[in-house]
XYZ file of C-alpha atoms in Angstrom:
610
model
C 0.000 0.000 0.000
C 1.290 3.530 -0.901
C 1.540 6.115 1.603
C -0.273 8.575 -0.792
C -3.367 5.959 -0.742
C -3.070 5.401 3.255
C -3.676 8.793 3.784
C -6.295 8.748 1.466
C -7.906 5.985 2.899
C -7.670 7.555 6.385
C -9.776 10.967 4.912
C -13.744 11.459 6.254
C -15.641 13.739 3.945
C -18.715 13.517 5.824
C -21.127 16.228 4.362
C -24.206 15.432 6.568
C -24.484 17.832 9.254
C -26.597 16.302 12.261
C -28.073 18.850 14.965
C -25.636 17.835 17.519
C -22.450 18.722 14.930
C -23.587 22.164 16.322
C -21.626 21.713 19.166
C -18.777 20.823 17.619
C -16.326 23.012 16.132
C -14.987 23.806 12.836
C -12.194 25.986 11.508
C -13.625 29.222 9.504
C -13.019 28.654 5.821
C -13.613 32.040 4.524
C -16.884 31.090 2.882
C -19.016 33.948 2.249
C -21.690 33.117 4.889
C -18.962 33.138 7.445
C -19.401 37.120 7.424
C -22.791 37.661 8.664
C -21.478 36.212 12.102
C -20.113 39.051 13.512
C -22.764 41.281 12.791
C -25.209 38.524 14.644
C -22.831 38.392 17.757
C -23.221 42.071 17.969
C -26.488 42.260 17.979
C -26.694 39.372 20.746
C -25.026 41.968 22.506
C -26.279 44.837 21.785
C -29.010 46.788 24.297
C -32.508 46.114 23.240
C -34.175 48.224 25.331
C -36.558 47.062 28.336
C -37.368 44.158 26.724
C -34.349 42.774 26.643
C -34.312 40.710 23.966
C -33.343 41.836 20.482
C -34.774 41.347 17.593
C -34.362 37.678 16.225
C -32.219 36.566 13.126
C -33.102 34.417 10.177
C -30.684 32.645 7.763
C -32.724 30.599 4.852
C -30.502 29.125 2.120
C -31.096 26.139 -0.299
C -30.518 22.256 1.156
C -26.740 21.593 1.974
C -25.513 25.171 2.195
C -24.041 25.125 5.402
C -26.660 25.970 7.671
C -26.025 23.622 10.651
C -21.893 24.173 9.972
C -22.509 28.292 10.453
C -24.691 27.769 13.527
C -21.896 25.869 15.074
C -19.640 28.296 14.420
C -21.711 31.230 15.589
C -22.087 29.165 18.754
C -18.465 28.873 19.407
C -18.212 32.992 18.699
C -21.126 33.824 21.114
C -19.064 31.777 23.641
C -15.985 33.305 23.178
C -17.872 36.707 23.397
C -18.667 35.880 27.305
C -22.870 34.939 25.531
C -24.590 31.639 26.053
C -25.949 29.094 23.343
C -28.827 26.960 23.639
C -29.415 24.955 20.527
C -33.389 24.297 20.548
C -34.078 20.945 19.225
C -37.435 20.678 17.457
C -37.410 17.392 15.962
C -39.429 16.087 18.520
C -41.484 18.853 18.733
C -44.857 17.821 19.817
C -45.321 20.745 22.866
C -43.173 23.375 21.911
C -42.701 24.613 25.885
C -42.007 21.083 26.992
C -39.047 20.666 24.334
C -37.532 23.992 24.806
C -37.242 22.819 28.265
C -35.554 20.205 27.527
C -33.260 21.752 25.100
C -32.127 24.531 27.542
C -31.106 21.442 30.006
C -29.331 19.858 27.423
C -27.339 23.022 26.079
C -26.768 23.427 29.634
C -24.913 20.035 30.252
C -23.247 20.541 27.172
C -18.891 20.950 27.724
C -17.514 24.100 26.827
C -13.461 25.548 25.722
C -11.634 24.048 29.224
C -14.167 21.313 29.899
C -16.639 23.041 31.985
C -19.984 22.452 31.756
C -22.490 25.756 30.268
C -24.480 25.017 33.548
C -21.290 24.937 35.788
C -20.313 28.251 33.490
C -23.513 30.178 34.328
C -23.803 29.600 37.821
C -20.346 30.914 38.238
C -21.246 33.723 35.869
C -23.958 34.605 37.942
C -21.545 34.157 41.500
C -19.050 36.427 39.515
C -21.574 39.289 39.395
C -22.481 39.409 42.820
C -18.553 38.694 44.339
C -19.273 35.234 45.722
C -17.726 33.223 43.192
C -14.737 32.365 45.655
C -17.274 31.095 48.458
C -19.763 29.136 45.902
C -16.849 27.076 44.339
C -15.169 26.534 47.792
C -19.107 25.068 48.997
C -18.719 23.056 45.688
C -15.482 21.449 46.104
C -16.662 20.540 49.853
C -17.568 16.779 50.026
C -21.337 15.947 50.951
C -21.862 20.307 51.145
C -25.614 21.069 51.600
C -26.951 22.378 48.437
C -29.247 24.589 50.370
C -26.276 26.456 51.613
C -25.286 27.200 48.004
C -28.359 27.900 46.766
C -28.820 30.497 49.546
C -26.241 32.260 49.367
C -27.076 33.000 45.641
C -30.949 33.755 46.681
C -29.288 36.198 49.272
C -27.205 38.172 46.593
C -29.855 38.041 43.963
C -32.488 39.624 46.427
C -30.573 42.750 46.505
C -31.371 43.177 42.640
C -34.648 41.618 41.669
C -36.597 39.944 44.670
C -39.328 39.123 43.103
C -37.668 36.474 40.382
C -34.850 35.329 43.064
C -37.687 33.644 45.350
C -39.595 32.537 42.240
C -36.828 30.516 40.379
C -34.721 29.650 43.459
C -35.400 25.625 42.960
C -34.344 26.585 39.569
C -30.874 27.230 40.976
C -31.270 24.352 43.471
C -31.441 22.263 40.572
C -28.627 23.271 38.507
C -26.862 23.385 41.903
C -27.691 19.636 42.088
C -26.488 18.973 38.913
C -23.015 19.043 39.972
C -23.761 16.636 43.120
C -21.511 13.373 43.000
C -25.105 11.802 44.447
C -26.244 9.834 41.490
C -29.971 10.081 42.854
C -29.882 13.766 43.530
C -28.590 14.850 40.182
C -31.316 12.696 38.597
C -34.010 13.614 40.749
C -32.631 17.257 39.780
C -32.570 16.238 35.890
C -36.200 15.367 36.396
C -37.292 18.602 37.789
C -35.904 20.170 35.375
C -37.954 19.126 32.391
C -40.862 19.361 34.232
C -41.529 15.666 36.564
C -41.652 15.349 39.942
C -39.994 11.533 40.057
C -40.325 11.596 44.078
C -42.032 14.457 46.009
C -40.597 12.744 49.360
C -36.618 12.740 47.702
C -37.841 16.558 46.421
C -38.193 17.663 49.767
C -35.571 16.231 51.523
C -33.059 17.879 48.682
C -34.718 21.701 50.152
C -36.963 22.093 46.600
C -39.430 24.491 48.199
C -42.062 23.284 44.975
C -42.859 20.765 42.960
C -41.629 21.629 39.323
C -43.572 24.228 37.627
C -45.104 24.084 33.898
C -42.233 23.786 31.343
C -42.441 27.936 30.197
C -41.638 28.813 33.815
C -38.789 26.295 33.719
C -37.448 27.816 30.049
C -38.340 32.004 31.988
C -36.346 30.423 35.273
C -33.358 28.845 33.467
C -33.586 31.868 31.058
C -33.563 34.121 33.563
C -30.424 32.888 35.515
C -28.242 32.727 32.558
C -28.625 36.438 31.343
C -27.786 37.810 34.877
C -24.613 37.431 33.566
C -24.553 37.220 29.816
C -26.993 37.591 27.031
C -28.183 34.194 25.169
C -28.264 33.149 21.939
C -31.391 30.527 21.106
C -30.633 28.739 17.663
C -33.532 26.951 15.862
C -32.362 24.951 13.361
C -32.897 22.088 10.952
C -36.801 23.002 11.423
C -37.923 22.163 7.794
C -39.329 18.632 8.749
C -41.836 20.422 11.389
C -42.991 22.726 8.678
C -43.993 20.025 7.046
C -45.342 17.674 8.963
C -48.990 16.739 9.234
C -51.084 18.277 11.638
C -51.467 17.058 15.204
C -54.445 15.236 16.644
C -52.698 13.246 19.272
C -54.736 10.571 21.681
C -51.125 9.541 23.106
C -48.940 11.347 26.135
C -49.353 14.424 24.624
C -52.871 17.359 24.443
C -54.185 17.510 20.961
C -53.451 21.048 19.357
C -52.356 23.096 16.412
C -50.253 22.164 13.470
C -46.737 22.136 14.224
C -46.411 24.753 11.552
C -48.421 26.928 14.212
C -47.214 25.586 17.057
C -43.281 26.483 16.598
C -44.094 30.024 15.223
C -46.570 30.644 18.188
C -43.647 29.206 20.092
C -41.242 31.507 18.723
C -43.568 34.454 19.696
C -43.638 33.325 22.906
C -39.853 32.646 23.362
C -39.471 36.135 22.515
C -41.125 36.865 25.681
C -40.232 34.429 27.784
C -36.373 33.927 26.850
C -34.950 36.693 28.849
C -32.013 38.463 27.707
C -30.613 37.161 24.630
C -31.784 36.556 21.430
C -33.624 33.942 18.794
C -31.808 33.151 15.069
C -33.695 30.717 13.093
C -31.825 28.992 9.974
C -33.997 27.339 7.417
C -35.077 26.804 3.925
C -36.303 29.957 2.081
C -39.566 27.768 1.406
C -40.057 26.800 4.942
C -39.748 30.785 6.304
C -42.526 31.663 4.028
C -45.104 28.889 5.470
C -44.047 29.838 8.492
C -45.115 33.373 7.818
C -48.285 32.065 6.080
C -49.034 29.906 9.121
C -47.931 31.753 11.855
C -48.988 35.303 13.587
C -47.897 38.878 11.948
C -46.945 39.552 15.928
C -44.671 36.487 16.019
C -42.599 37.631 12.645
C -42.396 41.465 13.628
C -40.087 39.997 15.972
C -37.575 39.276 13.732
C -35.799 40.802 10.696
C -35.498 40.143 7.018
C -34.441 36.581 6.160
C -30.768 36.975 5.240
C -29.858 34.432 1.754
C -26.943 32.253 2.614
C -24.535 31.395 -0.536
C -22.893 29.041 -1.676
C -18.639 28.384 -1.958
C -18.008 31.363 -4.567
C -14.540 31.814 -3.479
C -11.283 29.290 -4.967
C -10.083 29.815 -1.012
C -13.232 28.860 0.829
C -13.742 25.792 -1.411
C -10.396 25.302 -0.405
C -10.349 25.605 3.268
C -13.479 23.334 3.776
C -11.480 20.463 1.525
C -8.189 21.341 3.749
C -10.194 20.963 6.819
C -10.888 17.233 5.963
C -7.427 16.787 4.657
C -4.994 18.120 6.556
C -6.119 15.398 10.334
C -6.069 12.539 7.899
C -2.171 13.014 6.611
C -1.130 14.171 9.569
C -2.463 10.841 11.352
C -0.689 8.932 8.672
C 2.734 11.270 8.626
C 1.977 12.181 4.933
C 3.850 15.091 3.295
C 1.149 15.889 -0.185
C 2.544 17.887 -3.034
C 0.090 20.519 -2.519
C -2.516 21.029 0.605
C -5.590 19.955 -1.115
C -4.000 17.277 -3.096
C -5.518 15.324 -4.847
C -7.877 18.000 -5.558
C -6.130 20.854 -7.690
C -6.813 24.252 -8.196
C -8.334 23.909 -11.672
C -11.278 21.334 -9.333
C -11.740 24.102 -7.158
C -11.893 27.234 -9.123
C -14.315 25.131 -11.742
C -16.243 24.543 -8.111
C -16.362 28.217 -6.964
C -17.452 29.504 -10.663
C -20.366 26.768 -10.298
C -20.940 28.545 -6.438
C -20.960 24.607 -5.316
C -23.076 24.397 -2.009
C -20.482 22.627 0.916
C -22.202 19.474 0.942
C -21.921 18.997 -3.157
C -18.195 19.413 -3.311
C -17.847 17.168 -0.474
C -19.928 14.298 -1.769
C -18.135 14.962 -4.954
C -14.854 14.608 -2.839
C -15.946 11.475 -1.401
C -16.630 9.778 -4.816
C -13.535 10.608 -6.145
C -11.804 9.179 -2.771
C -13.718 5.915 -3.143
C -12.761 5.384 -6.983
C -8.812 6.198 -6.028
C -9.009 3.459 -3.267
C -11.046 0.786 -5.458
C -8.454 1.344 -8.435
C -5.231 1.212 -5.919
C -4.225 4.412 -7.267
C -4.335 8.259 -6.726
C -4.495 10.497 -9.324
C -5.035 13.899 -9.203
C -8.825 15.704 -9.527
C -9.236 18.540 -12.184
C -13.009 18.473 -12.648
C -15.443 18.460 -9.494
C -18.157 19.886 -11.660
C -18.323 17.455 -14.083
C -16.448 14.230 -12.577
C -16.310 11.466 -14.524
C -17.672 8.014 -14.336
C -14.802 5.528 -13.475
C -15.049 1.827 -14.099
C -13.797 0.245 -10.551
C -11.975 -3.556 -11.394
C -12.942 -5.859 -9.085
C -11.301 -6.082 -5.659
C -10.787 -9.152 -3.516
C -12.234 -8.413 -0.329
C -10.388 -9.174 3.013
C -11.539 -12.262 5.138
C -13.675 -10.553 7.720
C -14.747 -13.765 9.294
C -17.989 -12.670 10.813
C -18.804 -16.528 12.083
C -15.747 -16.726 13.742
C -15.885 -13.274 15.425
C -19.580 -14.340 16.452
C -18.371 -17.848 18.159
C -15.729 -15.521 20.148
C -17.468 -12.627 20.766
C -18.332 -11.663 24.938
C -21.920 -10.343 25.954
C -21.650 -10.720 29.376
C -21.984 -7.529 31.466
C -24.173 -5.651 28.533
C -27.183 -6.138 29.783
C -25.998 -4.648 33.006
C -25.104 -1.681 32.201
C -27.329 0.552 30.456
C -24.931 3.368 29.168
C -21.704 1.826 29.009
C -22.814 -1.361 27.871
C -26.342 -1.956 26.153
C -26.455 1.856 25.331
C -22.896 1.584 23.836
C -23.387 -1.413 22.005
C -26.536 -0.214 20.090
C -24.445 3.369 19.398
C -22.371 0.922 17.464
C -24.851 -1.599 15.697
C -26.578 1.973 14.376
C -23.300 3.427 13.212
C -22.664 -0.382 11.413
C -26.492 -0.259 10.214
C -25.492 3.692 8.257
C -22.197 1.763 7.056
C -24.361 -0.241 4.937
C -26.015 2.579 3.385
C -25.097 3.439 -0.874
C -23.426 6.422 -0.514
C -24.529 6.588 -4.541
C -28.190 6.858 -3.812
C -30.596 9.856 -3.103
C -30.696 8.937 0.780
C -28.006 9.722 3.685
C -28.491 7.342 6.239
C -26.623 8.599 9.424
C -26.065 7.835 12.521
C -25.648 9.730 15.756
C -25.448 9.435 19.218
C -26.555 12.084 21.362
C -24.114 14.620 23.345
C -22.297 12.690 26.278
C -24.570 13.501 29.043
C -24.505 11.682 32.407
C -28.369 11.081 31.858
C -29.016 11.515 27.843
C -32.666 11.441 26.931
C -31.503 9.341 24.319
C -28.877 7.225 22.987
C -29.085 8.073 19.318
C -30.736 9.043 16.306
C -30.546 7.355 12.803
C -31.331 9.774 10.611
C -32.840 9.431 6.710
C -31.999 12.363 4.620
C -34.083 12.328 1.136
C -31.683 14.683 -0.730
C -34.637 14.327 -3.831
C -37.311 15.107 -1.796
C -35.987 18.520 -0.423
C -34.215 16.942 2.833
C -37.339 15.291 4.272
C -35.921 13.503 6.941
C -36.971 10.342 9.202
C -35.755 9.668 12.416
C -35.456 6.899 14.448
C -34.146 7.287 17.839
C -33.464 4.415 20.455
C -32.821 4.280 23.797
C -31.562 1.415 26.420
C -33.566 1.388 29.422
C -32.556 -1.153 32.119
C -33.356 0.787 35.088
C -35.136 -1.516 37.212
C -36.574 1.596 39.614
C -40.097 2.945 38.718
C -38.989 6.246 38.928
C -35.883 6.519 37.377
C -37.573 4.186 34.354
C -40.320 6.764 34.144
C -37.912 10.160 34.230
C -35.921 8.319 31.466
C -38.834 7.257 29.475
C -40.300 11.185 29.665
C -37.301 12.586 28.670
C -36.889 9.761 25.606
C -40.084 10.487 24.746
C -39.793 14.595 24.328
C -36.641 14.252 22.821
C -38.085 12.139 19.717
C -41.394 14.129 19.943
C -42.903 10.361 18.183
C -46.691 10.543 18.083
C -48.963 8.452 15.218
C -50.026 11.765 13.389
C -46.529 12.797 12.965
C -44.183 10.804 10.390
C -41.011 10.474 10.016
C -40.449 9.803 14.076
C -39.914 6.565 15.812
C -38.823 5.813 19.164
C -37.727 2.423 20.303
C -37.316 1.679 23.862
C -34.680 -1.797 24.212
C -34.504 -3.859 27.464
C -34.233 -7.066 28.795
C -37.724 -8.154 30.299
C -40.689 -6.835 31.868
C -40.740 -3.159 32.521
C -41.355 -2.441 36.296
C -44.092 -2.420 38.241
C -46.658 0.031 39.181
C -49.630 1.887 38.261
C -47.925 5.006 37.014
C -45.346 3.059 35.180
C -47.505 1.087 33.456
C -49.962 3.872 32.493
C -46.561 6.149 31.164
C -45.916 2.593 29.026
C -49.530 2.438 27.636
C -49.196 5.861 26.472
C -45.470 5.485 24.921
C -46.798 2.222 23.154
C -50.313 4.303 21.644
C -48.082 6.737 20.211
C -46.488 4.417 18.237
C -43.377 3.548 20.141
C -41.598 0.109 20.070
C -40.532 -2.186 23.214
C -37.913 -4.906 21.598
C -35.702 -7.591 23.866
C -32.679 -7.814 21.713
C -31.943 -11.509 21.491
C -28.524 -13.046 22.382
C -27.743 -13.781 18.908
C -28.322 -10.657 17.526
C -26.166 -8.908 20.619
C -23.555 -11.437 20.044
C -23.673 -10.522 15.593
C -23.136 -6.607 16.984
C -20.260 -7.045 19.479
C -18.566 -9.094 16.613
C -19.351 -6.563 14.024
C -17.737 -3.816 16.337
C -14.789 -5.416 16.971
C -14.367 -6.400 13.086
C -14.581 -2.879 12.394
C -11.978 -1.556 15.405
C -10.097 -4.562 14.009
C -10.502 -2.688 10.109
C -9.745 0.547 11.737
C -6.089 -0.524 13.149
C -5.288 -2.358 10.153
C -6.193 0.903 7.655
C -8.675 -1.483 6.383
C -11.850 0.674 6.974
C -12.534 0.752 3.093
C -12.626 -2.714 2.674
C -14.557 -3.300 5.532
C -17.595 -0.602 4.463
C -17.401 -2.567 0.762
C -18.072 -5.757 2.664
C -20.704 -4.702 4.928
C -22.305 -2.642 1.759
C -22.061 -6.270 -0.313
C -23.192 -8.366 2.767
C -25.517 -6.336 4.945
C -25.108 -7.920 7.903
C -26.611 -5.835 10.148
C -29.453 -5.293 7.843
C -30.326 -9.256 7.866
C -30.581 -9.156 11.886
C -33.733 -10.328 13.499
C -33.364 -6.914 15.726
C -33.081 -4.809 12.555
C -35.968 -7.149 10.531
C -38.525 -6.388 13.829
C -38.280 -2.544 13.831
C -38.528 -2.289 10.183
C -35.441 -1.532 9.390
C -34.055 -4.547 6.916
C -33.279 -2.083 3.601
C -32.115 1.091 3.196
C -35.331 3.389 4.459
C -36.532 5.179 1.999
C -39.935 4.497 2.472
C -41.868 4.555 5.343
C -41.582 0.671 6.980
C -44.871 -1.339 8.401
C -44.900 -0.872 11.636
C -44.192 -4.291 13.810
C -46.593 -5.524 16.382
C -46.019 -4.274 19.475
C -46.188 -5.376 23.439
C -45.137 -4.634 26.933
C -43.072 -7.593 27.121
C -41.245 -7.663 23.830
């Protein structure tokens, strides 16, 4: 093997952007959109006026122009400006309040620059401002410290400048307080109250909560509230073109019937606007979505905003450039590669042909990838001079590599999975779902991928496997799955709640499945079982993974780590692509997943005790 092709081999050119690539972060190429961030971060921090909130952004732009990317990077600039982020998630968007909850305890959870939490960030923001931050981290660092004495001496300082809101959203602080307790139980129970559940009123009032929790908007105005006291916050709404178009709601499952979704976010948005505190709302989108959304939605609710700004796509030889570089440059470095030029293979003549044609980001890089795959099937690298018009290259055959799945499935180890629900059932199906996108065509009009959700010590859910119909102007299907061994009622039930808002599944909304995997019967109890009647009516699936098919994943993952060490990742993906072995799982077959997802599956039967 040549060096030039191991370094190839070793290159990602990923051009699906999930929502949770948001809080990841990505050089600045120089693209044109890359320009408007400044003037947003200004305006974040600009003074509104009494309000306090300024008037809201909106970027619209044609599929794959870099909407996600930009929002990631104007998240990373309204950190580094001394702002917040909260990235609202509407994919699951069935009650706007109770997701917006949701997604403010998620953004808050989420690591920032340094490895501090946002949550851990704000509350010493908010110490900072009222010259206690010294005594708040020293109660912090003190083992088995009262959380009440924290939390009151925050109250205290806070009731010098606004009474009124200190007493109202002090379990708001208690909560985020409890967040960093090393008490498994208390930061749960704390997790809970946050989006809105009271998992143990007796727990609740032993931990000093003065209330049960209060409806989600007063969670969103508390949480809200306590992050501006000492910097504004940004709110980003993105990927929201698969609630525009969704059917309308007339739920009979865990969730009160009401308007279309159209409605429902913009009335949301209108509301946020109100409720959000000091900060301020950007929405990215399709141009086509923005104007139903206007059609739908209240004159009031889009006065709040201004014009719809038109993203653009790589016009520029040196942002076309960068973004190629960017995938590049960690890929030859890994492999100690030296290339002639720092986009090789790709030469300028490729990328000023691209920037004439104003490529969008994720053309050029599926254009990339194809030309990558044809190098490695042929053995050879040559060097790109047309990404406009690439040609069609006849790939020889290639002898695949012995990947011995029968072998790997006699030796492979399930014991301890099903005892551990993050590290080891949760962990294992992160990986069967990443094998399951590996199958996907990357030649066909449908991006499978797969995601897992932010590291979180309690994540509403494991992951996502996403269906992107580039044809069909990026309709998208989810299906999100979550292990859940917990064999206490109440943690099942604050798990199962927060699975449940985060994939927003209901039976008059397509395009979003939830499947719940454990190892038998749920637990006992009236409100258990009623939470579990309503999960199952609104179309959710309960599935016991069999032995065999655990035993077919942990071999397929260690095949792959096995591909990965041996630069043999290529070969691998052909072989899963020709054999589909995840695909042909009983597992796979019962949730409807056995091809490739383009259509919508029949739903299996479904049960309590799967």
């Amino acid at each position: 093997m040549s060096d030039a092709l191991d370094a190839l081999r070793r290159v990602n050119f990923d051009w699906v952007r999930t929502l949770d690539s948001v809080w990841l972060d990505a050089e600045p190429t120089g693209a044109p959109n890359e320009g408007l961030i400044p003037g947003i971060v200004a305006a974040l921090h600009a003074q509104p006026g009494a309000a306090g909130r300024a008037r809201g952004r909106v970027l619209v732009g044609e599929p794959g122009i870099g909407k996600t990317h930009l929002v990631g990077q104007i998240r990373r600039e309204a950190w580094e400006s001394g702002g917040w982020f909260v990235l609202l998630d509407v994919l699951g968007l069935t009650d706007f309040w109770r997701s917006a909850a949701l997604s403010y305890l998620t953004a808050l959870m989420q690591p920032m620059p340094g490895g501090r939490r946002q949550s851990d960030a704000v509350l010493a923001g908010v110490a900072r401002r009222f010259k206690v931050e010294e005594q708040v981290e020293q109660a912090f660092n003190t083992p088995n410290i009262d959380t009440r004495r924290i939390v009151d001496l925050l109250v205290r300082a806070l009731m010098h400048v606004d009474t009124v809101r200190a007493l109202k959203h002090q379990d708001v602080f208690r909560a985020l307080c409890l967040l960093r307790s090393q008490d498994l139980a208390a930061v749960g129970l704390a997790h809970a109250w946050l989006q809105g559940y009271d998992a143990d009123p007796a727990a609740r009032a032993a931990l000093g909560f003065v209330t049960p929790p209060p409806a989600p908007v007063e969670l969103v105005r508390g949480m809200a509230w306590i992050m501006g006291l000492s910097g504004p916050t940004l709110v980003a709404v993105d990927q929201i073109d698969g609630v525009v178009d969704a059917t309308r709601l007339s739920l009979d499952d865990d969730f009160d019937a009401g308007p279309g979704l159209a409605e429902m976010l913009a009335a949301g948005l209108m509301e946020l606007h109100e409720a959000g505190g000091r900060g301020m709302t950007l929405v990215t989108c399709l141009t086509d979505s923005w104007r139903r959304l206007e059609e739908r939605g209240l004159k009031s609710a889009f006065d709040r905003f201004d014009p719809p700004m038109l993203l653009t796509g790589l016009n520029k030889p040196a942002a076309a450039a960068a973004l190629i570089r960017d995938r590049l440059e960690p890929a030859y470095a890994e492999a100690g590669f030296a290339p002639p030029f720092p986009t090789w293979p790709f030469s300028e003549a490729a990328l000023a042909a691209a920037a004439r044609a104003a490529m969008r980001p994720r053309t050029l890089l599926m254009r990339c990838d194809a030309f990558r795959r044809d190098c490695l099937a042929n053995e050879a690298v040559a060097v790109c001079d047309d990404l406009v018009e690439p040609g069609t290259t006849v790939q020889p055959p290639v002898e695949q590599p012995p990947f011995d799945l029968d072998r790997a499935r006699c030796e492979a180890d399930i014991s301890g999975i099903l005892d551990d629900e993050e590290a080891g059932l949760g962990e294992l199906l992160r990986a069967a779902f990443d094998l399951y996108a590996l199958e996907d065509d990357p030649d066909d009009a449908v991006d499978v991928v797969s995601k897992g959700e932010p590291e979180q010590r309690l994540p509403p859910l494991h992951g996502r496997l996403t269906f992107l119909h580039r044809d069909e102007n990026d309709r998208e299907r989810h299906v999100c799955y979550r292990a859940l061994l917990q064999p206490h009622p109440i943690a099942f039930q604050a798990r199962l709640r927060a699975a449940l808002t985060a994939s927003g599944i209901s039976t008059r909304i397509p395009g979003r499945e939830l499947l719940l995997v454990r190892r038998g019967p749920v637990p006992a109890g009236a409100k258990t079982s009623t939470l579990v009647d309503r999960f199952l009516a609104a179309g959710g699936t309960l599935i016991d993974p069999s032995d065999d098919d655990l035993r077919t994943f942990v071999a397929l993952r260690t095949l792959r780590d096995g591909a990965l060490r041996e630069g043999e990742m290529d070969r691998f993906e052909r072989w899963m692509r020709d054999t589909l072995p995840v695909r042909g799982t009983a597992f796979f077959r019962r949730i409807g997943l056995p091809g490739d997802g383009p259509a919508e599956p029949a739903r299996p039967p479904r049960g309590r005790a799967p």
